[in-house]
Amino acid sequence: MDELPIGRRVAYWRGRRRLSQQVFADRLGKSKSWVDKVERGVRRLDKFSVLHEIADVLQLDVQLLLGKDPERRTDTLNCIDQVEVEEIRAALERYDSMSAYFDARPEPRRLDEMRKSVSHAWLTYQYARYGVLTRALPKLLRDAQAADAAYLGGDESRTAAHLLGQVYQIASSTLRKLGEHELAWLAADRSMAVSQRADDPLLAGVATLRVGNALVALGRARPALEVNVNIANRLAPAPGVEASPQRWSVYGMLLLQGAMAAARLGDSATVRDLFNGAEEAARQVGDDQNHYWTSFGPTNLELHRAAAAVELGEGRQAVDTHEGIGPTEFNALLPERRAHHLLDVARGCAQIGDVARAGEFLVEGDRLAPSEIRCRPIAHEVMSDVLRRTRGAPPGQIAELAEHMGVGI
C-alpha cells in the first residue's frame, strides 16, 4: 500500500468500508465527480484539513492515507484493516521449523504461558472481539511457530504442535469471518499439517472443519462436503463402543459442516442425512459443550439447521427453527454463536420479504457482539438489502447501525 498514490489509497479504503462514490461524496459534502477525480489522481489532495475529513469518514488513521504506519488502535469495534492483514500474512509466511533444522533453535516461550495465550485467543474469538484478535494474532502466530520449532523432536514436541495447530485454526476462523478467504484457507491447511504431528485425531478433525469452512467461503462447496464427511466417517464412534464427549463433539461438528456445504450445493437430501447423524451425536453429548472449542450440542445443532435452511433458500423454515429454540438454552451459548445465528435469521427474514424483522435481528445481534454484525461482509449485504427494500426512512436503530457499518442509506 505504501507505494500507491494517495488517490488509490482513498479508493481502496472506500471499498473496504463498502461505500459507493456517491455515498462517500455525500458524507464529505463533495460531488461524486470530485471523489472520482481524487481517486484517479486528477485532483491533488494537498490540504491536511481535507485529508482529516476523509480519514474521519473512512474511520481510519490519517497516516494510512499518507502511506505511513498508523498509531495502533485500541477500540474493540474496528474490523480488520490492510495493516493487520499484511502482518498476519507475514506471520503465516514464516518457516521457523525449517530454519531450526539448519540453525540453532530460538529460545521459545514457555508452553504453559503459550497455553494460556491460546485459550485467551479462543475466548476472544468466541466473544467475537475480532478487532482485538487481529491485532494479537501476528505475535501469537510467531510465538507458536517459534515454540513448535524449538521443541521439535523433544519431549514437548506434541504439545507445541498442538498449540500451533490451534493458533492456525483461530487465525483461519477469524480471517474467514472478515472476508480474507484465501488466507483463511492457508491457515486452515497449515493447521491440518501440524495437527498430524500433534498426534491428536480430534485436533485434526477440528482442523478439517476449518478447511471445509474456508473452501465453502471460496466457493468450493463440493470438496468441502467431501473432506468433512470423509474425516467424520474416520472419527465415527464404533457401534457399541463407548466414546468420549470430545469425540462425539468433533464428529458431530464435522457432520454439521458437511451439511452446510451440502446446503450450499442445494443437496437437501444429503443435508437431511447429515443432520440425522449429528442429532445422534448431540444426544450423546447431552447439553451444549465447548469441547475442542466446538460449542457442539443440541442447541448449536438447531442453529446450524436454521443456517442450512437459509442456504437452501427456505427462509420461513429458518425463522420457524429459530422460534423453536428455547431462550434459556440459546442464552447459554457464547456471543459469537448467538450473533452469528441472529445474522442467519435476518437473512431468512429477508428471503421471505420481512425486511423490518430482518433489521431487528441485525440490531439484536449487534447488541450481543458488534463485530459479528459490523465486520462481516455478509452482514453488510443483508443490511444493504434491508435499506433498499424499506419503504420510507428506516427505523432509527437500523439507520444508526447502518451508519456504524458504513452501509449507505
PDB file of C-alpha atoms in Angstrom, residues 67-290:
ATOM      1  CA  GLY A  67       1.330   5.657   3.370  1.00  0.00           C
ATOM      2  CA  LYS A  68       2.811   5.728   6.877  1.00  0.00           C
ATOM      3  CA  ASP A  69       2.488   3.419   9.854  1.00  0.00           C
ATOM      4  CA  PRO A  70      -0.593   4.349  11.863  1.00  0.00           C
ATOM      5  CA  GLU A  71      -0.878   4.654  15.578  1.00  0.00           C
ATOM      6  CA  ARG A  72      -2.298   1.378  16.830  1.00  0.00           C
ATOM      7  CA  ARG A  73      -5.998   1.466  17.598  1.00  0.00           C
ATOM      8  CA  THR A  74      -7.271   0.347  20.996  1.00  0.00           C
ATOM      9  CA  ASP A  75     -11.022   0.051  20.494  1.00  0.00           C
ATOM     10  CA  THR A  76     -12.632  -3.341  20.021  1.00  0.00           C
ATOM     11  CA  LEU A  77     -15.153  -2.436  17.332  1.00  0.00           C
ATOM     12  CA  ASN A  78     -12.700  -1.981  14.488  1.00  0.00           C
ATOM     13  CA  CYS A  79     -12.686  -4.757  11.954  1.00  0.00           C
ATOM     14  CA  ILE A  80      -9.606  -5.838  10.047  1.00  0.00           C
ATOM     15  CA  ASP A  81      -7.553  -3.372   8.024  1.00  0.00           C
ATOM     16  CA  GLN A  82      -4.815  -3.992   5.499  1.00  0.00           C
ATOM     17  CA  VAL A  83      -2.196  -3.363   8.163  1.00  0.00           C
ATOM     18  CA  GLU A  84      -3.444  -6.344  10.159  1.00  0.00           C
ATOM     19  CA  VAL A  85      -3.896  -8.454   7.028  1.00  0.00           C
ATOM     20  CA  GLU A  86      -0.294  -7.941   5.969  1.00  0.00           C
ATOM     21  CA  GLU A  87       1.027  -8.611   9.465  1.00  0.00           C
ATOM     22  CA  ILE A  88      -0.914 -11.866   9.671  1.00  0.00           C
ATOM     23  CA  ARG A  89       0.197 -12.798   6.163  1.00  0.00           C
ATOM     24  CA  ALA A  90       3.824 -12.166   7.122  1.00  0.00           C
ATOM     25  CA  ALA A  91       3.432 -14.372  10.188  1.00  0.00           C
ATOM     26  CA  LEU A  92       1.915 -17.161   8.078  1.00  0.00           C
ATOM     27  CA  GLU A  93       4.845 -16.915   5.675  1.00  0.00           C
ATOM     28  CA  ARG A  94       7.374 -17.800   8.371  1.00  0.00           C
ATOM     29  CA  TYR A  95       9.035 -21.229   8.311  1.00  0.00           C
ATOM     30  CA  ASP A  96      10.663 -21.430  11.722  1.00  0.00           C
ATOM     31  CA  SER A  97      10.662 -25.217  11.813  1.00  0.00           C
ATOM     32  CA  MET A  98      12.714 -25.373   8.614  1.00  0.00           C
ATOM     33  CA  SER A  99      15.151 -22.735   9.866  1.00  0.00           C
ATOM     34  CA  ALA A 100      15.575 -24.667  13.097  1.00  0.00           C
ATOM     35  CA  TYR A 101      16.547 -27.727  11.068  1.00  0.00           C
ATOM     36  CA  PHE A 102      19.669 -25.924   9.875  1.00  0.00           C
ATOM     37  CA  ASP A 103      20.443 -23.493  12.693  1.00  0.00           C
ATOM     38  CA  ALA A 104      20.301 -23.254  16.453  1.00  0.00           C
ATOM     39  CA  ARG A 105      16.743 -23.260  17.714  1.00  0.00           C
ATOM     40  CA  PRO A 106      15.382 -19.963  19.034  1.00  0.00           C
ATOM     41  CA  GLU A 107      14.539 -19.527  22.698  1.00  0.00           C
ATOM     42  CA  PRO A 108      10.785 -20.152  22.856  1.00  0.00           C
ATOM     43  CA  ARG A 109       8.101 -19.017  25.257  1.00  0.00           C
ATOM     44  CA  ARG A 110       7.251 -21.463  27.991  1.00  0.00           C
ATOM     45  CA  LEU A 111       4.479 -23.800  26.920  1.00  0.00           C
ATOM     46  CA  ASP A 112       2.350 -23.105  29.980  1.00  0.00           C
ATOM     47  CA  GLU A 113       2.393 -19.420  29.034  1.00  0.00           C
ATOM     48  CA  MET A 114       1.588 -20.301  25.430  1.00  0.00           C
ATOM     49  CA  ARG A 115      -1.327 -22.457  26.563  1.00  0.00           C
ATOM     50  CA  LYS A 116      -2.850 -19.522  28.463  1.00  0.00           C
ATOM     51  CA  SER A 117      -2.402 -17.211  25.473  1.00  0.00           C
ATOM     52  CA  VAL A 118      -4.045 -19.697  23.123  1.00  0.00           C
ATOM     53  CA  SER A 119      -7.010 -20.208  25.469  1.00  0.00           C
ATOM     54  CA  HIS A 120      -7.430 -16.450  25.734  1.00  0.00           C
ATOM     55  CA  ALA A 121      -7.369 -16.145  21.935  1.00  0.00           C
ATOM     56  CA  TRP A 122     -10.082 -18.797  21.616  1.00  0.00           C
ATOM     57  CA  LEU A 123     -12.297 -16.942  24.066  1.00  0.00           C
ATOM     58  CA  THR A 124     -11.609 -13.657  22.287  1.00  0.00           C
ATOM     59  CA  TYR A 125     -12.819 -15.291  19.075  1.00  0.00           C
ATOM     60  CA  GLN A 126     -15.876 -16.849  20.689  1.00  0.00           C
ATOM     61  CA  TYR A 127     -16.804 -13.483  22.154  1.00  0.00           C
ATOM     62  CA  ALA A 128     -16.456 -12.007  18.624  1.00  0.00           C
ATOM     63  CA  ARG A 129     -13.825  -9.431  19.565  1.00  0.00           C
ATOM     64  CA  TYR A 130     -12.245  -9.540  16.149  1.00  0.00           C
ATOM     65  CA  GLY A 131     -10.504  -6.169  16.314  1.00  0.00           C
ATOM     66  CA  VAL A 132      -8.600  -7.242  19.427  1.00  0.00           C
ATOM     67  CA  LEU A 133      -7.829 -10.647  17.952  1.00  0.00           C
ATOM     68  CA  THR A 134      -6.477  -9.471  14.612  1.00  0.00           C
ATOM     69  CA  ARG A 135      -4.001  -7.240  16.403  1.00  0.00           C
ATOM     70  CA  ALA A 136      -2.881 -10.077  18.690  1.00  0.00           C
ATOM     71  CA  LEU A 137      -2.676 -12.820  16.046  1.00  0.00           C
ATOM     72  CA  PRO A 138       0.646 -11.876  14.367  1.00  0.00           C
ATOM     73  CA  LYS A 139       2.617 -12.151  17.633  1.00  0.00           C
ATOM     74  CA  LEU A 140       0.693 -15.243  18.732  1.00  0.00           C
ATOM     75  CA  LEU A 141       1.466 -16.913  15.410  1.00  0.00           C
ATOM     76  CA  ARG A 142       5.168 -16.037  15.662  1.00  0.00           C
ATOM     77  CA  ASP A 143       5.369 -17.256  19.264  1.00  0.00           C
ATOM     78  CA  ALA A 144       3.586 -20.534  18.487  1.00  0.00           C
ATOM     79  CA  GLN A 145       5.753 -21.148  15.430  1.00  0.00           C
ATOM     80  CA  ALA A 146       8.926 -20.461  17.397  1.00  0.00           C
ATOM     81  CA  ALA A 147       7.813 -22.828  20.158  1.00  0.00           C
ATOM     82  CA  ASP A 148       6.955 -25.544  17.663  1.00  0.00           C
ATOM     83  CA  ALA A 149      10.382 -25.194  16.044  1.00  0.00           C
ATOM     84  CA  ALA A 150      12.259 -25.105  19.333  1.00  0.00           C
ATOM     85  CA  TYR A 151      10.581 -28.182  20.816  1.00  0.00           C
ATOM     86  CA  LEU A 152      10.589 -30.185  17.573  1.00  0.00           C
ATOM     87  CA  GLY A 153      11.744 -33.726  18.290  1.00  0.00           C
ATOM     88  CA  GLY A 154      11.799 -33.218  22.056  1.00  0.00           C
ATOM     89  CA  ASP A 155       9.547 -34.348  24.887  1.00  0.00           C
ATOM     90  CA  GLU A 156       7.269 -31.339  24.455  1.00  0.00           C
ATOM     91  CA  SER A 157       7.064 -31.614  20.676  1.00  0.00           C
ATOM     92  CA  ARG A 158       3.456 -32.819  20.555  1.00  0.00           C
ATOM     93  CA  THR A 159       2.266 -30.144  22.983  1.00  0.00           C
ATOM     94  CA  ALA A 160       3.942 -27.371  20.992  1.00  0.00           C
ATOM     95  CA  ALA A 161       2.496 -28.708  17.728  1.00  0.00           C
ATOM     96  CA  HIS A 162      -0.965 -28.925  19.330  1.00  0.00           C
ATOM     97  CA  LEU A 163      -0.794 -25.277  20.371  1.00  0.00           C
ATOM     98  CA  LEU A 164       0.411 -24.147  16.955  1.00  0.00           C
ATOM     99  CA  GLY A 165      -2.377 -26.120  15.298  1.00  0.00           C
ATOM    100  CA  GLN A 166      -4.908 -24.308  17.472  1.00  0.00           C
ATOM    101  CA  VAL A 167      -3.437 -20.890  16.646  1.00  0.00           C
ATOM    102  CA  TYR A 168      -3.687 -21.656  12.929  1.00  0.00           C
ATOM    103  CA  GLN A 169      -7.334 -22.612  13.475  1.00  0.00           C
ATOM    104  CA  ILE A 170      -8.078 -19.379  15.332  1.00  0.00           C
ATOM    105  CA  ALA A 171      -6.428 -17.399  12.541  1.00  0.00           C
ATOM    106  CA  SER A 172      -8.380 -19.287   9.870  1.00  0.00           C
ATOM    107  CA  SER A 173     -11.745 -18.781  11.536  1.00  0.00           C
ATOM    108  CA  THR A 174     -11.134 -15.085  12.168  1.00  0.00           C
ATOM    109  CA  LEU A 175      -9.880 -14.382   8.653  1.00  0.00           C
ATOM    110  CA  ARG A 176     -12.841 -16.196   7.114  1.00  0.00           C
ATOM    111  CA  LYS A 177     -15.277 -14.158   9.178  1.00  0.00           C
ATOM    112  CA  LEU A 178     -13.695 -10.949   7.943  1.00  0.00           C
ATOM    113  CA  GLY A 179     -13.667 -11.889   4.263  1.00  0.00           C
ATOM    114  CA  GLU A 180      -9.972 -12.842   3.871  1.00  0.00           C
ATOM    115  CA  HIS A 181     -10.803 -16.258   2.460  1.00  0.00           C
ATOM    116  CA  GLU A 182      -7.523 -17.156   0.757  1.00  0.00           C
ATOM    117  CA  LEU A 183      -5.552 -16.527   3.932  1.00  0.00           C
ATOM    118  CA  ALA A 184      -8.201 -18.416   5.897  1.00  0.00           C
ATOM    119  CA  TRP A 185      -7.647 -21.447   3.685  1.00  0.00           C
ATOM    120  CA  LEU A 186      -3.853 -21.189   4.045  1.00  0.00           C
ATOM    121  CA  ALA A 187      -4.064 -21.060   7.846  1.00  0.00           C
ATOM    122  CA  ALA A 188      -6.532 -23.968   7.931  1.00  0.00           C
ATOM    123  CA  ASP A 189      -4.309 -26.046   5.644  1.00  0.00           C
ATOM    124  CA  ARG A 190      -1.334 -25.353   7.915  1.00  0.00           C
ATOM    125  CA  SER A 191      -3.430 -26.473  10.863  1.00  0.00           C
ATOM    126  CA  MET A 192      -4.141 -29.849   9.265  1.00  0.00           C
ATOM    127  CA  ALA A 193      -0.447 -30.500   8.656  1.00  0.00           C
ATOM    128  CA  VAL A 194       0.603 -29.507  12.178  1.00  0.00           C
ATOM    129  CA  SER A 195      -2.248 -31.480  13.778  1.00  0.00           C
ATOM    130  CA  GLN A 196      -0.802 -34.704  12.388  1.00  0.00           C
ATOM    131  CA  ARG A 197       2.457 -34.019  14.230  1.00  0.00           C
ATOM    132  CA  ALA A 198       0.487 -33.338  17.392  1.00  0.00           C
ATOM    133  CA  ASP A 199      -0.773 -36.931  17.133  1.00  0.00           C
ATOM    134  CA  ASP A 200      -4.314 -35.903  18.087  1.00  0.00           C
ATOM    135  CA  PRO A 201      -7.029 -37.200  15.732  1.00  0.00           C
ATOM    136  CA  LEU A 202      -9.617 -34.887  17.268  1.00  0.00           C
ATOM    137  CA  LEU A 203      -7.462 -31.809  16.698  1.00  0.00           C
ATOM    138  CA  ALA A 204      -7.032 -32.980  13.101  1.00  0.00           C
ATOM    139  CA  GLY A 205     -10.806 -33.351  12.881  1.00  0.00           C
ATOM    140  CA  VAL A 206     -11.367 -29.781  14.031  1.00  0.00           C
ATOM    141  CA  ALA A 207      -8.687 -28.621  11.591  1.00  0.00           C
ATOM    142  CA  THR A 208     -10.752 -30.316   8.885  1.00  0.00           C
ATOM    143  CA  LEU A 209     -13.709 -28.141   9.907  1.00  0.00           C
ATOM    144  CA  ARG A 210     -11.636 -25.023   9.304  1.00  0.00           C
ATOM    145  CA  VAL A 211     -10.507 -26.255   5.894  1.00  0.00           C
ATOM    146  CA  GLY A 212     -14.089 -27.055   4.944  1.00  0.00           C
ATOM    147  CA  ASN A 213     -15.316 -23.645   6.070  1.00  0.00           C
ATOM    148  CA  ALA A 214     -12.604 -21.891   4.090  1.00  0.00           C
ATOM    149  CA  LEU A 215     -13.386 -23.961   0.989  1.00  0.00           C
ATOM    150  CA  VAL A 216     -17.083 -23.078   1.213  1.00  0.00           C
ATOM    151  CA  ALA A 217     -16.166 -19.403   1.550  1.00  0.00           C
ATOM    152  CA  LEU A 218     -14.045 -19.760  -1.591  1.00  0.00           C
ATOM    153  CA  GLY A 219     -16.995 -21.234  -3.485  1.00  0.00           C
ATOM    154  CA  ARG A 220     -15.649 -24.803  -3.269  1.00  0.00           C
ATOM    155  CA  ALA A 221     -18.572 -26.478  -1.536  1.00  0.00           C
ATOM    156  CA  ARG A 222     -18.127 -29.891  -3.179  1.00  0.00           C
ATOM    157  CA  PRO A 223     -14.608 -30.570  -1.838  1.00  0.00           C
ATOM    158  CA  ALA A 224     -15.707 -29.071   1.499  1.00  0.00           C
ATOM    159  CA  LEU A 225     -18.522 -31.613   1.722  1.00  0.00           C
ATOM    160  CA  GLU A 226     -16.207 -34.465   0.789  1.00  0.00           C
ATOM    161  CA  VAL A 227     -13.466 -33.646   3.276  1.00  0.00           C
ATOM    162  CA  ASN A 228     -15.901 -33.145   6.177  1.00  0.00           C
ATOM    163  CA  VAL A 229     -17.758 -36.397   5.536  1.00  0.00           C
ATOM    164  CA  ASN A 230     -14.561 -38.344   4.906  1.00  0.00           C
ATOM    165  CA  ILE A 231     -12.970 -37.382   8.218  1.00  0.00           C
ATOM    166  CA  ALA A 232     -16.305 -37.701  10.060  1.00  0.00           C
ATOM    167  CA  ASN A 233     -16.508 -41.311   8.896  1.00  0.00           C
ATOM    168  CA  ARG A 234     -12.992 -41.945  10.199  1.00  0.00           C
ATOM    169  CA  LEU A 235     -13.836 -40.463  13.598  1.00  0.00           C
ATOM    170  CA  ALA A 236     -17.289 -42.045  13.883  1.00  0.00           C
ATOM    171  CA  PRO A 237     -17.540 -43.956  17.183  1.00  0.00           C
ATOM    172  CA  ALA A 238     -17.880 -47.681  16.606  1.00  0.00           C
ATOM    173  CA  PRO A 239     -21.311 -49.169  17.380  1.00  0.00           C
ATOM    174  CA  GLY A 240     -21.486 -50.488  20.932  1.00  0.00           C
ATOM    175  CA  VAL A 241     -18.193 -48.873  21.901  1.00  0.00           C
ATOM    176  CA  GLU A 242     -18.320 -46.027  24.407  1.00  0.00           C
ATOM    177  CA  ALA A 243     -16.795 -42.815  23.062  1.00  0.00           C
ATOM    178  CA  SER A 244     -15.815 -39.618  24.841  1.00  0.00           C
ATOM    179  CA  PRO A 245     -17.935 -36.444  24.649  1.00  0.00           C
ATOM    180  CA  GLN A 246     -14.956 -34.833  22.924  1.00  0.00           C
ATOM    181  CA  ARG A 247     -15.060 -37.392  20.118  1.00  0.00           C
ATOM    182  CA  TRP A 248     -18.828 -37.076  19.717  1.00  0.00           C
ATOM    183  CA  SER A 249     -18.487 -33.283  19.605  1.00  0.00           C
ATOM    184  CA  VAL A 250     -15.862 -33.235  16.865  1.00  0.00           C
ATOM    185  CA  TYR A 251     -17.680 -35.943  14.913  1.00  0.00           C
ATOM    186  CA  GLY A 252     -20.968 -34.058  15.214  1.00  0.00           C
ATOM    187  CA  MET A 253     -19.445 -30.760  14.096  1.00  0.00           C
ATOM    188  CA  LEU A 254     -17.920 -32.424  11.038  1.00  0.00           C
ATOM    189  CA  LEU A 255     -21.390 -33.651  10.079  1.00  0.00           C
ATOM    190  CA  LEU A 256     -22.887 -30.195  10.648  1.00  0.00           C
ATOM    191  CA  GLN A 257     -20.272 -28.511   8.497  1.00  0.00           C
ATOM    192  CA  GLY A 258     -20.768 -31.165   5.856  1.00  0.00           C
ATOM    193  CA  ALA A 259     -24.483 -30.340   5.964  1.00  0.00           C
ATOM    194  CA  MET A 260     -23.706 -26.652   5.462  1.00  0.00           C
ATOM    195  CA  ALA A 261     -21.595 -27.477   2.412  1.00  0.00           C
ATOM    196  CA  ALA A 262     -24.379 -29.705   1.045  1.00  0.00           C
ATOM    197  CA  ALA A 263     -26.871 -26.890   1.593  1.00  0.00           C
ATOM    198  CA  ARG A 264     -24.666 -24.560  -0.410  1.00  0.00           C
ATOM    199  CA  LEU A 265     -24.857 -27.148  -3.213  1.00  0.00           C
ATOM    200  CA  GLY A 266     -28.665 -27.318  -2.908  1.00  0.00           C
ATOM    201  CA  ASP A 267     -28.491 -31.012  -1.911  1.00  0.00           C
ATOM    202  CA  SER A 268     -31.347 -31.162   0.605  1.00  0.00           C
ATOM    203  CA  ALA A 269     -31.296 -34.990   0.842  1.00  0.00           C
ATOM    204  CA  THR A 270     -27.665 -35.016   1.967  1.00  0.00           C
ATOM    205  CA  VAL A 271     -28.372 -32.143   4.360  1.00  0.00           C
ATOM    206  CA  ARG A 272     -31.139 -34.213   5.960  1.00  0.00           C
ATOM    207  CA  ASP A 273     -28.961 -37.330   6.265  1.00  0.00           C
ATOM    208  CA  LEU A 274     -26.075 -35.453   7.855  1.00  0.00           C
ATOM    209  CA  PHE A 275     -28.349 -33.730  10.356  1.00  0.00           C
ATOM    210  CA  ASN A 276     -29.744 -37.125  11.354  1.00  0.00           C
ATOM    211  CA  GLY A 277     -26.227 -38.259  12.194  1.00  0.00           C
ATOM    212  CA  ALA A 278     -25.474 -35.040  14.046  1.00  0.00           C
ATOM    213  CA  GLU A 279     -28.645 -35.455  16.138  1.00  0.00           C
ATOM    214  CA  GLU A 280     -27.336 -38.772  17.476  1.00  0.00           C
ATOM    215  CA  ALA A 281     -24.013 -37.136  18.325  1.00  0.00           C
ATOM    216  CA  ALA A 282     -25.835 -34.310  20.126  1.00  0.00           C
ATOM    217  CA  ARG A 283     -27.828 -36.824  22.174  1.00  0.00           C
ATOM    218  CA  GLN A 284     -24.596 -38.493  23.232  1.00  0.00           C
ATOM    219  CA  VAL A 285     -23.035 -35.185  24.281  1.00  0.00           C
ATOM    220  CA  GLY A 286     -26.116 -34.031  26.195  1.00  0.00           C
ATOM    221  CA  ASP A 287     -26.072 -30.298  26.872  1.00  0.00           C
ATOM    222  CA  ASP A 288     -24.127 -27.940  24.618  1.00  0.00           C
ATOM    223  CA  GLN A 289     -20.434 -28.202  25.411  1.00  0.00           C
ATOM    224  CA  ASN A 290     -17.305 -26.447  24.201  1.00  0.00           C
TER     225      ASN A 290
END
